[in-house]
């Protein structure tokens, strides 16, 4: 059974209007984990921009990468809005034998054989 970190983030009320609420993200990630028989931990940064990596829950999750098989999120912009940060996170994941997957975006998945992510 895989052990998964589920990451959720929302920065402001406008995102809530478009279905990006923390609850909607949590529900989607938990459903995905249950469908795939994953054990998971939730990490939530509410009201925080993804323009930097200075987010408490993101940092807590990154400090435990060695215990996770996969980091899941709904869309890449929930994890990062900065390409350099996204690539640095991916590098940290690789160094810890962990992968990442956006459950709502087919092209963001490093768990596949080629382990590529397109950001």
Tab-separated table of C-alpha atoms in Angstrom:
chain	number	residue	atom	x	y	z
A	1	UNK	CA	0.000	0.000	0.000
A	2	UNK	CA	1.342	3.432	-0.927
A	3	UNK	CA	1.741	6.198	1.622
A	4	UNK	CA	0.719	9.528	0.139
A	5	UNK	CA	0.947	13.222	1.019
A	6	UNK	CA	-2.097	15.145	-0.213
A	7	UNK	CA	-1.455	18.860	-0.615
A	8	UNK	CA	-4.212	21.494	-0.788
A	9	UNK	CA	-3.863	25.249	-1.126
A	10	UNK	CA	-6.105	28.213	-1.780
A	11	UNK	CA	-5.027	31.837	-1.679
A	12	UNK	CA	-8.189	33.915	-1.844
A	13	UNK	CA	-11.963	33.907	-2.120
A	14	UNK	CA	-12.029	34.113	-5.922
A	15	UNK	CA	-10.639	30.585	-6.120
A	16	UNK	CA	-13.454	29.340	-3.899
A	17	UNK	CA	-15.957	30.628	-6.481
A	18	UNK	CA	-14.377	28.433	-9.153
A	19	UNK	CA	-14.433	25.158	-7.222
A	20	UNK	CA	-10.939	25.416	-5.840
A	21	UNK	CA	-11.962	25.538	-2.193
A	22	UNK	CA	-9.951	23.607	0.354
A	23	UNK	CA	-12.934	21.326	0.964
A	24	UNK	CA	-13.321	20.569	-2.762
A	25	UNK	CA	-9.609	19.758	-3.032
A	26	UNK	CA	-9.659	17.579	0.092
A	27	UNK	CA	-12.738	15.710	-1.100
A	28	UNK	CA	-11.190	15.008	-4.513
A	29	UNK	CA	-7.863	13.879	-3.051
A	30	UNK	CA	-9.430	11.671	-0.384
A	31	UNK	CA	-11.711	10.071	-2.975
A	32	UNK	CA	-8.689	9.403	-5.225
A	33	UNK	CA	-6.762	7.852	-2.322
A	34	UNK	CA	-9.669	5.609	-1.383
A	35	UNK	CA	-10.127	4.482	-5.015
A	36	UNK	CA	-6.431	3.541	-5.186
A	37	UNK	CA	-6.205	2.070	-1.667
A	38	UNK	CA	-3.637	4.682	-0.568
A	39	UNK	CA	-2.930	5.634	3.027
A	40	UNK	CA	-2.623	9.417	3.186
A	41	UNK	CA	-1.814	12.513	5.199
A	42	UNK	CA	-3.378	15.879	4.366
A	43	UNK	CA	-1.382	19.108	4.210
A	44	UNK	CA	-3.336	22.347	3.854
A	45	UNK	CA	-2.187	25.922	3.286
A	46	UNK	CA	-5.245	28.138	3.351
A	47	UNK	CA	-5.086	31.812	2.388
A	48	UNK	CA	-1.476	31.557	1.202
A	49	UNK	CA	-0.134	32.350	-2.257
A	50	UNK	CA	1.839	29.740	-4.176
A	51	UNK	CA	4.236	32.403	-5.428
A	52	UNK	CA	6.825	31.261	-2.885
A	53	UNK	CA	7.664	28.079	-1.025
A	54	UNK	CA	7.319	29.800	2.368
A	55	UNK	CA	4.146	27.951	3.295
A	56	UNK	CA	3.909	26.116	6.640
A	57	UNK	CA	2.163	22.968	5.440
A	58	UNK	CA	4.251	22.730	2.274
A	59	UNK	CA	7.427	22.943	4.355
A	60	UNK	CA	6.099	20.339	6.826
A	61	UNK	CA	5.276	17.998	3.942
A	62	UNK	CA	8.648	18.521	2.250
A	63	UNK	CA	10.451	17.766	5.516
A	64	UNK	CA	8.862	14.282	5.532
A	65	UNK	CA	9.393	13.285	1.898
A	66	UNK	CA	11.353	10.168	2.843
A	67	UNK	CA	8.181	8.547	4.220
A	68	UNK	CA	5.960	9.229	1.200
A	69	UNK	CA	5.661	7.378	-2.079
A	70	UNK	CA	3.641	10.082	-3.844
A	71	UNK	CA	2.693	13.719	-3.367
A	72	UNK	CA	-0.812	14.291	-4.721
A	73	UNK	CA	-2.566	17.560	-5.498
A	74	UNK	CA	-5.503	18.467	-7.717
A	75	UNK	CA	-3.688	20.805	-10.135
A	76	UNK	CA	-0.105	21.990	-10.392
A	77	UNK	CA	-1.056	25.576	-9.539
A	78	UNK	CA	-2.213	24.339	-6.123
A	79	UNK	CA	1.376	23.185	-5.473
A	80	UNK	CA	3.215	26.034	-7.191
A	81	UNK	CA	2.679	28.966	-9.513
A	82	UNK	CA	6.415	29.344	-10.026
A	83	UNK	CA	8.082	27.049	-12.574
A	84	UNK	CA	11.444	27.160	-10.795
A	85	UNK	CA	9.823	26.219	-7.463
A	86	UNK	CA	7.870	23.385	-9.113
A	87	UNK	CA	11.066	22.024	-10.621
A	88	UNK	CA	12.909	22.370	-7.294
A	89	UNK	CA	10.106	20.475	-5.554
A	90	UNK	CA	10.306	17.787	-8.236
A	91	UNK	CA	14.075	17.533	-7.684
A	92	UNK	CA	13.513	17.115	-3.927
A	93	UNK	CA	10.959	14.394	-4.623
A	94	UNK	CA	13.320	12.515	-6.918
A	95	UNK	CA	16.114	12.727	-4.324
A	96	UNK	CA	13.739	11.094	-1.822
A	97	UNK	CA	12.362	8.407	-4.167
A	98	UNK	CA	8.988	10.107	-4.156
A	99	UNK	CA	6.813	11.055	-7.123
A	100	UNK	CA	4.134	13.671	-7.772
A	101	UNK	CA	0.792	13.588	-9.480
A	102	UNK	CA	-1.900	16.137	-10.239
A	103	UNK	CA	-5.102	14.106	-10.155
A	104	UNK	CA	-6.930	16.559	-12.443
A	105	UNK	CA	-4.128	17.008	-15.009
A	106	UNK	CA	-2.909	14.038	-17.043
A	107	UNK	CA	0.449	15.578	-17.966
A	108	UNK	CA	1.597	16.174	-14.364
A	109	UNK	CA	2.608	12.701	-13.229
A	110	UNK	CA	6.154	11.616	-12.381
A	111	UNK	CA	5.013	8.163	-11.273
A	112	UNK	CA	4.981	6.929	-14.876
A	113	UNK	CA	7.862	5.032	-16.422
A	114	UNK	CA	9.545	8.096	-17.947
A	115	UNK	CA	9.138	10.161	-14.718
A	116	UNK	CA	8.750	13.389	-16.661
A	117	UNK	CA	6.755	16.365	-15.542
A	118	UNK	CA	5.862	19.175	-17.860
A	119	UNK	CA	5.603	22.486	-16.079
